[in-house]
CSV table of C-alpha atoms in Angstrom, one decimal:
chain,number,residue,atom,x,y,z
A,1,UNK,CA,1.6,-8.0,-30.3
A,2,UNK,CA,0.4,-10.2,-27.2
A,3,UNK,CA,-3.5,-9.7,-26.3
A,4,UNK,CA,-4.0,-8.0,-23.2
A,5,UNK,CA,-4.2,-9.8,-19.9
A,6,UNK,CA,-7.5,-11.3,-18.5
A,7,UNK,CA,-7.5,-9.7,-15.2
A,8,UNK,CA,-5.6,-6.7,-13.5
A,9,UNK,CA,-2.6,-6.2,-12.7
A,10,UNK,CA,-0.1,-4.0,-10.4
A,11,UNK,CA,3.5,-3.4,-11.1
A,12,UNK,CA,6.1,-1.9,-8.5
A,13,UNK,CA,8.9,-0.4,-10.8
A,14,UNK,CA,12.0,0.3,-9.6
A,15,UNK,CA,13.7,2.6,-12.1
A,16,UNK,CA,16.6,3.8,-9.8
A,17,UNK,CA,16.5,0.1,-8.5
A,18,UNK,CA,17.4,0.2,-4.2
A,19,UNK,CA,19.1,3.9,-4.8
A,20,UNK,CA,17.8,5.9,-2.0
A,21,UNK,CA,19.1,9.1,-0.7
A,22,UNK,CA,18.0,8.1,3.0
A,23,UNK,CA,19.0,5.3,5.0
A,24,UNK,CA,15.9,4.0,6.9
A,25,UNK,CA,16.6,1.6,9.7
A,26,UNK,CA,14.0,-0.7,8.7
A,27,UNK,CA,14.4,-0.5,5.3
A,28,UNK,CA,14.3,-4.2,3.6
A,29,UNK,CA,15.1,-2.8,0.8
A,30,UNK,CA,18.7,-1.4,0.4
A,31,UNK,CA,20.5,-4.3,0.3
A,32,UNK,CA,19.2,-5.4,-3.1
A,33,UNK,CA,21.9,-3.9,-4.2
A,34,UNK,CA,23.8,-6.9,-4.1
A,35,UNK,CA,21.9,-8.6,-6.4
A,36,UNK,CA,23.5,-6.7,-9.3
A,37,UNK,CA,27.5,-5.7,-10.5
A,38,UNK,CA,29.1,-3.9,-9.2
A,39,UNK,CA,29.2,-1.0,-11.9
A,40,UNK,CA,26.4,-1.6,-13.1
A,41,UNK,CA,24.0,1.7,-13.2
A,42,UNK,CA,21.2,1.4,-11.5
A,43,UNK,CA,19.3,3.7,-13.8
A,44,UNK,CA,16.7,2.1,-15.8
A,45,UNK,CA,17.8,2.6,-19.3
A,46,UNK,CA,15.7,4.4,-22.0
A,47,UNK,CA,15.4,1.3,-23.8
A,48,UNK,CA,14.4,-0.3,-20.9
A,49,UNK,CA,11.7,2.0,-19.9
A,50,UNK,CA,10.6,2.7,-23.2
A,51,UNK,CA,9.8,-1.2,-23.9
A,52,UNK,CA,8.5,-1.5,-20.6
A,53,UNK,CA,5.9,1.3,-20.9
A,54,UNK,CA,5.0,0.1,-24.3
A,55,UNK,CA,4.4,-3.6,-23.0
A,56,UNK,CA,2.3,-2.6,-19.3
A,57,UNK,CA,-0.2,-0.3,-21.8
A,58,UNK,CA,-0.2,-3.4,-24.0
A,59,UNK,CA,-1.1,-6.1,-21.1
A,60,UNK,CA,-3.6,-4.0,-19.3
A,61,UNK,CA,-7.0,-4.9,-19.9
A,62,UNK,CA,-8.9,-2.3,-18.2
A,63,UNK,CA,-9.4,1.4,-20.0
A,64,UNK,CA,-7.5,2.3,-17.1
A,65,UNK,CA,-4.1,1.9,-16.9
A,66,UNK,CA,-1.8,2.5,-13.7
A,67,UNK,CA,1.9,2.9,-13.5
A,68,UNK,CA,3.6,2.7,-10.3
A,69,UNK,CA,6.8,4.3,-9.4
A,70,UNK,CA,8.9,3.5,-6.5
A,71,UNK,CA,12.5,2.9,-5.1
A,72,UNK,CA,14.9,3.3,-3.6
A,73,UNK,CA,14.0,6.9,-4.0
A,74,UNK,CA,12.8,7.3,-7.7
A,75,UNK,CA,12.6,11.2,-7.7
A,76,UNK,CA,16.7,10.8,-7.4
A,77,UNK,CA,16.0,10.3,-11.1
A,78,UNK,CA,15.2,13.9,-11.4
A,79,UNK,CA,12.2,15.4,-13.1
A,80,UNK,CA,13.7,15.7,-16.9
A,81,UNK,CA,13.5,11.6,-16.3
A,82,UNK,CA,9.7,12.0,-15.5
A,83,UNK,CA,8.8,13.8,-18.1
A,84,UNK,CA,10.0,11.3,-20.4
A,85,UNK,CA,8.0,8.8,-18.8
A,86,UNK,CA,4.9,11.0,-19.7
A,87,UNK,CA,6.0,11.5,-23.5
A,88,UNK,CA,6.2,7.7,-23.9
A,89,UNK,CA,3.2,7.2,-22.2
A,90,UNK,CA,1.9,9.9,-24.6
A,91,UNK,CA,3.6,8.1,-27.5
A,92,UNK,CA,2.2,4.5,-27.0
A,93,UNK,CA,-1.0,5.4,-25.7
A,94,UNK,CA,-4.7,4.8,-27.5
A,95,UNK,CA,-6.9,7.1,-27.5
A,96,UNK,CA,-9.2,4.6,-25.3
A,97,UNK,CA,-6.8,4.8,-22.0
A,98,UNK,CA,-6.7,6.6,-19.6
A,99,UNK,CA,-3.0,6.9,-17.2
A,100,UNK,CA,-2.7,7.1,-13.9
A,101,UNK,CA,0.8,7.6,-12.4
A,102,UNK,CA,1.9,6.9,-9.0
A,103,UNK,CA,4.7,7.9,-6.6
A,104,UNK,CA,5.8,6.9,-3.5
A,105,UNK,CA,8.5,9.0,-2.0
A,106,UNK,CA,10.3,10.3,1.0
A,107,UNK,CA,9.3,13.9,0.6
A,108,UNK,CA,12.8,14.8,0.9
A,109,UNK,CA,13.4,16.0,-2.2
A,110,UNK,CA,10.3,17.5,-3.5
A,111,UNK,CA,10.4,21.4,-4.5
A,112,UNK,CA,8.4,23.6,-6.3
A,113,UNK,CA,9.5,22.0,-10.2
A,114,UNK,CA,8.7,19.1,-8.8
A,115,UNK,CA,5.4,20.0,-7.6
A,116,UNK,CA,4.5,21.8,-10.6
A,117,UNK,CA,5.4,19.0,-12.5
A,118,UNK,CA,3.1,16.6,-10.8
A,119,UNK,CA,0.5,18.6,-10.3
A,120,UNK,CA,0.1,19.1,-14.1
A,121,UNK,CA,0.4,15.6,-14.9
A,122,UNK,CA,-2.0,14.8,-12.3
A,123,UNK,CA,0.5,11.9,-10.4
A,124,UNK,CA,-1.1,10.5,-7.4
A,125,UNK,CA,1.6,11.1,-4.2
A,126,UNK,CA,1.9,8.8,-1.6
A,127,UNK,CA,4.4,10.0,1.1
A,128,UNK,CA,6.4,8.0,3.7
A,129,UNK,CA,6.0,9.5,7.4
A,130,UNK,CA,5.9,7.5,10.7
A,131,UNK,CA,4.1,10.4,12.5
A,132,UNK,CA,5.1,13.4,14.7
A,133,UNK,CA,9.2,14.3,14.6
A,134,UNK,CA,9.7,11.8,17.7
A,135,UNK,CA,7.9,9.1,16.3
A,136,UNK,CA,9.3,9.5,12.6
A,137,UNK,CA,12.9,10.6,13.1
A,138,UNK,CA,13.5,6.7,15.5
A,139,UNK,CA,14.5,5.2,12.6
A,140,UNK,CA,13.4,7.6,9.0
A,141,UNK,CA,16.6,9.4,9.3
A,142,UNK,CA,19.6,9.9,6.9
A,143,UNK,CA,22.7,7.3,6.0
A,144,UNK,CA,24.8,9.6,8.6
A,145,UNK,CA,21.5,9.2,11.1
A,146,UNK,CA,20.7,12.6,11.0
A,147,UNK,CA,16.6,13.1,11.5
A,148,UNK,CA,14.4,13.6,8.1
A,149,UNK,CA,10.5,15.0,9.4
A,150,UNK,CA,11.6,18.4,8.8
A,151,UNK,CA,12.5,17.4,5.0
A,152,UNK,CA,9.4,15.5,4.5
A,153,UNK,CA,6.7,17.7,6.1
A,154,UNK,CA,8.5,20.6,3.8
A,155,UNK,CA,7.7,18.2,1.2
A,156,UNK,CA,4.3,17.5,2.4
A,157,UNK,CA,3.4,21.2,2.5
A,158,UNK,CA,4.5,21.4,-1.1
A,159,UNK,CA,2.0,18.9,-2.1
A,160,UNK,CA,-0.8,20.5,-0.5
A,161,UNK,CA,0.1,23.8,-1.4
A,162,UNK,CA,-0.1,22.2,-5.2
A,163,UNK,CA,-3.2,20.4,-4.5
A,164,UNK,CA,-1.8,16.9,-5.2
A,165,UNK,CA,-3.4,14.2,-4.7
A,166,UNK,CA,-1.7,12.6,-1.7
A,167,UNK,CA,-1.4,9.7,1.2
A,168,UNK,CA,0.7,9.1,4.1
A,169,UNK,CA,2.0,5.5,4.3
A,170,UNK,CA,3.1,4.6,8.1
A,171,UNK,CA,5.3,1.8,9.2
A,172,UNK,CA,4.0,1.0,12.3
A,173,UNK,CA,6.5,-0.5,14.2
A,174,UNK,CA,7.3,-0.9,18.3
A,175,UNK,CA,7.4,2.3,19.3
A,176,UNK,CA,4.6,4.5,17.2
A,177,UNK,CA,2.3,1.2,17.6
A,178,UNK,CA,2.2,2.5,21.1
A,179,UNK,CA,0.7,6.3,20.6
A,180,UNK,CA,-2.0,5.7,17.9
A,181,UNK,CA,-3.8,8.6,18.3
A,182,UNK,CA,-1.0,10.7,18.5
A,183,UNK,CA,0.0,9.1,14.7
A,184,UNK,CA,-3.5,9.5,13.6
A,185,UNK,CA,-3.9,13.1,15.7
A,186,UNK,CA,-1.2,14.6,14.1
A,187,UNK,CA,-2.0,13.7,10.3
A,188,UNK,CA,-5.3,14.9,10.8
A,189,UNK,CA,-4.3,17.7,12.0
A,190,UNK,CA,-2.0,18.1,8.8
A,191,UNK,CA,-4.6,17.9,6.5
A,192,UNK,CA,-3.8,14.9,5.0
A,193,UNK,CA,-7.2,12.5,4.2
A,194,UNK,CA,-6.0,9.2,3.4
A,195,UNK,CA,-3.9,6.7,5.5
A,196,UNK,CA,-2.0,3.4,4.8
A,197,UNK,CA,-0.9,1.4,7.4
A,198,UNK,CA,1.9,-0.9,7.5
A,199,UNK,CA,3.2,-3.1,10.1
A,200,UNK,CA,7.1,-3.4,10.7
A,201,UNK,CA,7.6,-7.2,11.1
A,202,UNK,CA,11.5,-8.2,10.7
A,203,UNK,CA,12.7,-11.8,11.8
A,204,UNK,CA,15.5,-11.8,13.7
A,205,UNK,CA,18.5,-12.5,11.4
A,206,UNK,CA,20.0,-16.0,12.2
A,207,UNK,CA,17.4,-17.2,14.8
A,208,UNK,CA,14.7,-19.9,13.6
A,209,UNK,CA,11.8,-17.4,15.7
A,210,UNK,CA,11.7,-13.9,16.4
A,211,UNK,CA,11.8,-10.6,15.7
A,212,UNK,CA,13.7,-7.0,15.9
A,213,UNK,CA,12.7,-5.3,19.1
A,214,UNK,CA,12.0,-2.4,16.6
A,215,UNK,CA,8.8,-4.6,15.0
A,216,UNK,CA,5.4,-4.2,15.9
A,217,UNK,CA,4.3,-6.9,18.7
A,218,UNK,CA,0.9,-8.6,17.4
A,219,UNK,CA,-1.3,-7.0,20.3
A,220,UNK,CA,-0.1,-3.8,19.8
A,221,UNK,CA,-0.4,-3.8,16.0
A,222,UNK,CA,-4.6,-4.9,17.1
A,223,UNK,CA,-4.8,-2.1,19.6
A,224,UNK,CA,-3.2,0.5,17.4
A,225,UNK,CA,-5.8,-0.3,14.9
A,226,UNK,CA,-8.7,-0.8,16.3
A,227,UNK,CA,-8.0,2.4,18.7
A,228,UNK,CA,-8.2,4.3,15.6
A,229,UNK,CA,-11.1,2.6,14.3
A,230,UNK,CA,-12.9,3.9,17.0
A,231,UNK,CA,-12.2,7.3,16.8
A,232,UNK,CA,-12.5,7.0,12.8
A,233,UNK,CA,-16.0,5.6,13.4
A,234,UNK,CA,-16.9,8.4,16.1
A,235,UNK,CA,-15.6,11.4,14.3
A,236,UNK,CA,-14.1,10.6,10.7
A,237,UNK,CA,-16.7,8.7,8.6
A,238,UNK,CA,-16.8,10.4,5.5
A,239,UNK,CA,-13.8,12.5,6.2
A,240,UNK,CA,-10.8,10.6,6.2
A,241,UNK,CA,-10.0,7.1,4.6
A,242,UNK,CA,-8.0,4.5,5.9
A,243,UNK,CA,-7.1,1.6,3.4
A,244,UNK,CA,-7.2,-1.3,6.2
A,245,UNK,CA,-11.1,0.2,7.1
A,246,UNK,CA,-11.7,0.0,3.8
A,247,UNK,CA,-10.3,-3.4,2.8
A,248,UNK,CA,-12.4,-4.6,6.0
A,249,UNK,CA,-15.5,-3.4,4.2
A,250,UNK,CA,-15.0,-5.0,1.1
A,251,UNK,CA,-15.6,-8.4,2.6
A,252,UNK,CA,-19.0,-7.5,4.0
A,253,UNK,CA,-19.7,-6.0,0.2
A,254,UNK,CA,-18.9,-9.3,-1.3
A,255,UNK,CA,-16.3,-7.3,-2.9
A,256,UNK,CA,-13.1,-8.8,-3.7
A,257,UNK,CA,-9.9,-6.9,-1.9
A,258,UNK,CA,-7.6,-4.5,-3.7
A,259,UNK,CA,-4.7,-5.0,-1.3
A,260,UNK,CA,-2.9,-8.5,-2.4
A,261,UNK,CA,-2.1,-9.2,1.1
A,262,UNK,CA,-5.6,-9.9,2.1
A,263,UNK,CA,-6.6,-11.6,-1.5
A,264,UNK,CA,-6.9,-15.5,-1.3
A,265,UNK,CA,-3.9,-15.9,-3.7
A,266,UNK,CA,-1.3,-13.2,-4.3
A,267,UNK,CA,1.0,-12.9,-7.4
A,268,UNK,CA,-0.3,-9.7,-9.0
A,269,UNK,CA,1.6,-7.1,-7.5
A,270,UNK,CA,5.2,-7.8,-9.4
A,271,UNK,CA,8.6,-5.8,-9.0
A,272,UNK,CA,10.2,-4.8,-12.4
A,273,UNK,CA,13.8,-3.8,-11.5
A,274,UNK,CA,15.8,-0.9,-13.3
A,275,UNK,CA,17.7,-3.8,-15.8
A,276,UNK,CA,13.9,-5.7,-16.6
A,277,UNK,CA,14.3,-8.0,-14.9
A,278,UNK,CA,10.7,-9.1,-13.0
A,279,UNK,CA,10.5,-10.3,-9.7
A,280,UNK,CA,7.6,-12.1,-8.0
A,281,UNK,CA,6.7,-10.1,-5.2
A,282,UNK,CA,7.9,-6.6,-3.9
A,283,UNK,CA,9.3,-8.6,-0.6
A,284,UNK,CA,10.6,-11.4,-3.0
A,285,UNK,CA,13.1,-9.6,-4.7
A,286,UNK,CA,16.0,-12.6,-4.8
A,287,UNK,CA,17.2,-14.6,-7.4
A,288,UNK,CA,14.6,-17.6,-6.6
A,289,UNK,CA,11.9,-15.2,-7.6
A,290,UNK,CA,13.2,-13.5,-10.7
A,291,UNK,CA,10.9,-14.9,-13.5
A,292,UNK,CA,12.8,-13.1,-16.4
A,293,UNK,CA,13.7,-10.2,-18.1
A,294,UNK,CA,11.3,-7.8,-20.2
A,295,UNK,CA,14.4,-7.4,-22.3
A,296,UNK,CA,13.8,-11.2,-23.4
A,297,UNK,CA,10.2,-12.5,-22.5
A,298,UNK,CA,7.0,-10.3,-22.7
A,299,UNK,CA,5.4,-8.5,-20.2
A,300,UNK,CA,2.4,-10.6,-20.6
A,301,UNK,CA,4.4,-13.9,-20.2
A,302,UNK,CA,6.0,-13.2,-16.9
A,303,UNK,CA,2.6,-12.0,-15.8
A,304,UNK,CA,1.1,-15.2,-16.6
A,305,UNK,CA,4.3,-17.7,-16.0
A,306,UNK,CA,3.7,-21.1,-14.2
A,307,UNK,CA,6.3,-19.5,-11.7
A,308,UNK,CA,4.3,-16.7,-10.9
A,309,UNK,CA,1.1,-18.0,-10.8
A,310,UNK,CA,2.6,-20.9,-8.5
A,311,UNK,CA,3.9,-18.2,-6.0
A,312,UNK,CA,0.4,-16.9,-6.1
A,313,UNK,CA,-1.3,-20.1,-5.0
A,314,UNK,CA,1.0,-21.2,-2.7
A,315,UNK,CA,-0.3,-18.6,-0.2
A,316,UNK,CA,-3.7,-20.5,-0.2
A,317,UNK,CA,-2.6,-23.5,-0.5
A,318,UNK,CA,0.2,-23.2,2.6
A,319,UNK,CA,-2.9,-21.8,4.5
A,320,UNK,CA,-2.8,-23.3,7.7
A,321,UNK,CA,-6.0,-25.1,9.1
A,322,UNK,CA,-6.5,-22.8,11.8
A,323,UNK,CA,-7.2,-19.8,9.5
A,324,UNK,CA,-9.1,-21.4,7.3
A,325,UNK,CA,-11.5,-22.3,9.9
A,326,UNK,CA,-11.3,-18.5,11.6
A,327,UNK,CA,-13.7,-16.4,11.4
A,328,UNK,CA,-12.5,-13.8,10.2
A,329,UNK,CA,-10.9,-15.3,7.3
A,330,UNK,CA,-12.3,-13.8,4.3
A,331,UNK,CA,-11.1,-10.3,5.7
A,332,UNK,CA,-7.7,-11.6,6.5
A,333,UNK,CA,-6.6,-14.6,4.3
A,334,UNK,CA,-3.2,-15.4,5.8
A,335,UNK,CA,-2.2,-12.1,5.1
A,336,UNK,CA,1.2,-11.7,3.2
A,337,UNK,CA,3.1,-15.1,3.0
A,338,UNK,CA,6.3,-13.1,4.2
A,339,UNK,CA,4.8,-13.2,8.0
A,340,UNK,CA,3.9,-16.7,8.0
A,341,UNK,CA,6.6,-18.0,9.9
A,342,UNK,CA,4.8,-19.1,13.2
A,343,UNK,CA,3.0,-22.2,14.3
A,344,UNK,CA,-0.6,-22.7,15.1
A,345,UNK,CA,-2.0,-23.4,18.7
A,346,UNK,CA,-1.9,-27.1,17.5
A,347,UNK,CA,1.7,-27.5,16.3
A,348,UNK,CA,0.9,-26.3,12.4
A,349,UNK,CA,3.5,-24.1,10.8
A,350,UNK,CA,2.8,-21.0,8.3
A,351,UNK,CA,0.5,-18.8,11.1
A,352,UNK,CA,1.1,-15.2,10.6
A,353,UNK,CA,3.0,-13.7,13.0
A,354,UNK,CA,0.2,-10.9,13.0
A,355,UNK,CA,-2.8,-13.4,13.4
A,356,UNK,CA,-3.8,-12.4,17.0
A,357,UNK,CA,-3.6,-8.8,15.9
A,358,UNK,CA,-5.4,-8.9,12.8
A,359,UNK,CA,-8.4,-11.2,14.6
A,360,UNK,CA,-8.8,-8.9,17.1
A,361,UNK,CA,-9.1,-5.6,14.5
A,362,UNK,CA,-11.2,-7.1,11.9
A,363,UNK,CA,-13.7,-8.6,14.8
A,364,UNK,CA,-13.7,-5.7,16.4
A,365,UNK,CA,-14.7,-3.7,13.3
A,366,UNK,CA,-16.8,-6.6,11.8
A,367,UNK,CA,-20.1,-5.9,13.4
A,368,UNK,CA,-19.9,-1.6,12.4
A,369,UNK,CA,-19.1,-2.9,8.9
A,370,UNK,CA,-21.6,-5.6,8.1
A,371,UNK,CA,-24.4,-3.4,10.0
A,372,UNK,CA,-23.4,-0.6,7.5
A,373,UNK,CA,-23.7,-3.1,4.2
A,374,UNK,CA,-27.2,-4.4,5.8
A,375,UNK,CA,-28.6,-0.8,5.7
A,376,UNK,CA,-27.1,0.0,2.3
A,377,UNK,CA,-28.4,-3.3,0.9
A,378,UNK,CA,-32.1,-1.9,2.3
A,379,UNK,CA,-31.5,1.3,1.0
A,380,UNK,CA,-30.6,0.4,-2.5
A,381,UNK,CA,-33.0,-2.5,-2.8
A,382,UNK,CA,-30.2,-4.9,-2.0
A,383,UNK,CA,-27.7,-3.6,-5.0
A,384,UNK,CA,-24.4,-2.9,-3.6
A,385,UNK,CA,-23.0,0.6,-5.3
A,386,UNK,CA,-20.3,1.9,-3.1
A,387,UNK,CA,-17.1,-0.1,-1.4
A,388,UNK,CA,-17.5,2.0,2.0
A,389,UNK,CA,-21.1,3.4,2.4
A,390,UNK,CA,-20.1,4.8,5.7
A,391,UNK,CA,-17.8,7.6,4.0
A,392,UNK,CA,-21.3,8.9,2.7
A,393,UNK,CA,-22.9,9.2,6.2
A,394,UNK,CA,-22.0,11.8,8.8
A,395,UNK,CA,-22.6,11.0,12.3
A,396,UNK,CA,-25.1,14.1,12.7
A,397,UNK,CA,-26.9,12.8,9.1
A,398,UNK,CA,-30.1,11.1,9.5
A,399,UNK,CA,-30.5,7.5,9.8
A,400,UNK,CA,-30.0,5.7,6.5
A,401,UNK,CA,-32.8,2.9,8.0
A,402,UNK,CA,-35.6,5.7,7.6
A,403,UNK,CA,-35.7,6.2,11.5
A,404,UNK,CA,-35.8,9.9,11.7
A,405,UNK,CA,-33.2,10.2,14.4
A,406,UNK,CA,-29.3,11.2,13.5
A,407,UNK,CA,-27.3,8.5,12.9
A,408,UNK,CA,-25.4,8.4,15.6
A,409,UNK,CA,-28.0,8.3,18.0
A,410,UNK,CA,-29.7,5.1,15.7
A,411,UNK,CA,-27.5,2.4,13.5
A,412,UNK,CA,-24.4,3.6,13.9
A,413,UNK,CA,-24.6,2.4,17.7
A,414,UNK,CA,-26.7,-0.7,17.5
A,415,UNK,CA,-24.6,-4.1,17.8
């Protein structure tokens, strides 16, 4: 049996492969389908799953252990498929671990077995909706282009009724970039408490620059963020939880960041596809970057392969100068290598398309986030014990700095 990994890890599996039932406009993800037979299922076989289950509980080196399911669509599988996810879990499991299973899904197809399900198994539910029905149904819609919001607020609703644990992930692309608060508005307003953002960036196919008129334009992607960041930071703060506000935190904790695309080197967020076969990177799935098959080589291996840990280090060390002098580099890093595909005010290649967006958010938020670390440092005798301090701090709470007055009216204002 191979010892467990040194550090964590993150695995996207794919165990209905690029099967989805909807057909998203921006959807990179679709066309994978070509990279296997024709009549080949695109099921991920018992053995398949079994072996891979028994290797990831194997290689993890943390008590807890975290399985990720996604697609395509993975709840096309159906919910008998689930369950025998759980008994192998069940089966290969020691009593020292603890399982955490995740989903991301359309919504569309969620009912009440399916909640009951995942409610008893405790999954974790993150949900794919690009805001109100005019915002979401531009381009979430079906393969015949009919609209989808109605499916996947049903399927929202279901959650909550269940009390999953749930998230919205948003593609934030050219037109909803444009009416952030009308995104963030309206998933406050259904309840939901935690928020992923992700910018649509899609080269232009065949041109050397570029992109879709659908992708988000760098300024708007800043604006849209740090428009919410204000009103997060107003009336939020302790409420809701937005990943990208959080991630921005963890620099001025001295924490390392959770998300890979804002990590120094990348390479530990790996696709396993429905045959075993392990790709670097979720947006890498090609045949450069298929390291090998479970089927074959151990989990552990591919982790760890010269391949993979190469891809990893080439996004530091294809860092161009300009970001490595920015300012706001340890926040940012590059971001993912996929949006480096612009030059540098001085001629360099490898900027991220993104750059003059994410400069503007994170030094816009920089000075609320490293004031908030200062006080929590002061308060806890310079210790640092939370990743975001702020979600412990109301506006209307008193001063953490011993001032007497309400926070808002003390450090949550000061520059």
């Amino acid at each position: 049996m191979p010892p467990p990994l040194s550090r964590p890890f993150q695995i996207f599996v794919k165990p209905t492969g690029p099967l989805c039932n909807l057909g998203c406009a921006y959807c990179y993800y679709l066309d994978k389908k070509a990279l296997f037979a024709g009549n080949e299922s695109l099921r991920m076989s018992d053995a398949v799953l079994e072996s891979y289950i028994q290797q990831h509980l194997q290689a993890c080196p943390d008590p807890e252990v975290r399985f990720s399911w996604h697609g395509g669509e993975p709840t096309l599988l159906g919910i008998d498929y689930f369950r025998k996810i759980v008994a192998l879990q069940m089966q290969y499991q020691s009593p020292k671990l603890r399982i955490i299973n995740g989903i991301q899904t359309n919504g569309t197809l969620l009912n009440e077995e399916w909640c009951r399900f995942l409610s008893e198994e405790q999954f974790n539910v993150g949900v794919s909706m690009d805001g109100p029905p005019e915002l979401h149904d531009l381009y979430r819609v079906t393969r015949n282009n009919s609209p989808t919001h109605h499916e996947t607020l049903r399927g929202l609703e279901l959650l909550q009724k269940h009390g999953i644990a749930h998230e919205i992930l948003c593609v934030v692309n050219a037109a909803n970039s444009q009416r952030p608060l009308r995104v963030y508005r309206y998933f406050k307003q259904l309840g939901v408490k935690y928020f992923t953002f992700l910018p649509l960036v899609e080269p232009q196919p065949g041109a050397t620059s570029g992109v879709t008129p659908r992708s988000v334009q760098p300024q708007a992607w800043g604006n849209f963020l740090c428009t919410i960041f204000d009103e997060w930071q107003e009336r939020d703060i302790g409420a809701i939880k937005v990943q990208i506000f959080e991630e921005a935190a963890r620099s001025a904790f001295g924490q390392e960041h959770t998300l890979c695309i804002f990590r120094p080197v990348c390479g530990d967020v790996p696709v396993l596809e429905h045959n075993g076969d392990f790709y670097s990177c979720d947006h890498y799935v090609d045949a450069q970057h298929c390291i090998g098959n479970i089927c074959t080589t151990p989990l552990t291996d591919l982790l760890d392969h010269p391949a993979q840990r190469a891809f990893g280090q080439a996004k530091l060390s294809t860092l161009p100068r300009y970001c490595r002098e920015c300012t706001v580099r340890d926040m940012c890093n590059g971001e993912c290598p996929k949006n480096r595909f612009i030059t540098t005010p001085d001629g360099e290649p490898g900027l991220n398309y993104l750059c003059a967006g994410y400069k503007q958010f994170f030094s816009h938020c920089r000075p609320f986030v490293n004031q908030i670390a200062a006080l929590w440092r002061q308060q806890s005798g310079g210790t640092i014990k939370a990743v975001v301090p702020a979600a412990n701090i109301g506006r209307n709470d008193p001063c953490p700095c011993g001032s007497g007055k309400k926070y808002k009216k003390c450090c949550m204002t000061r520059g």
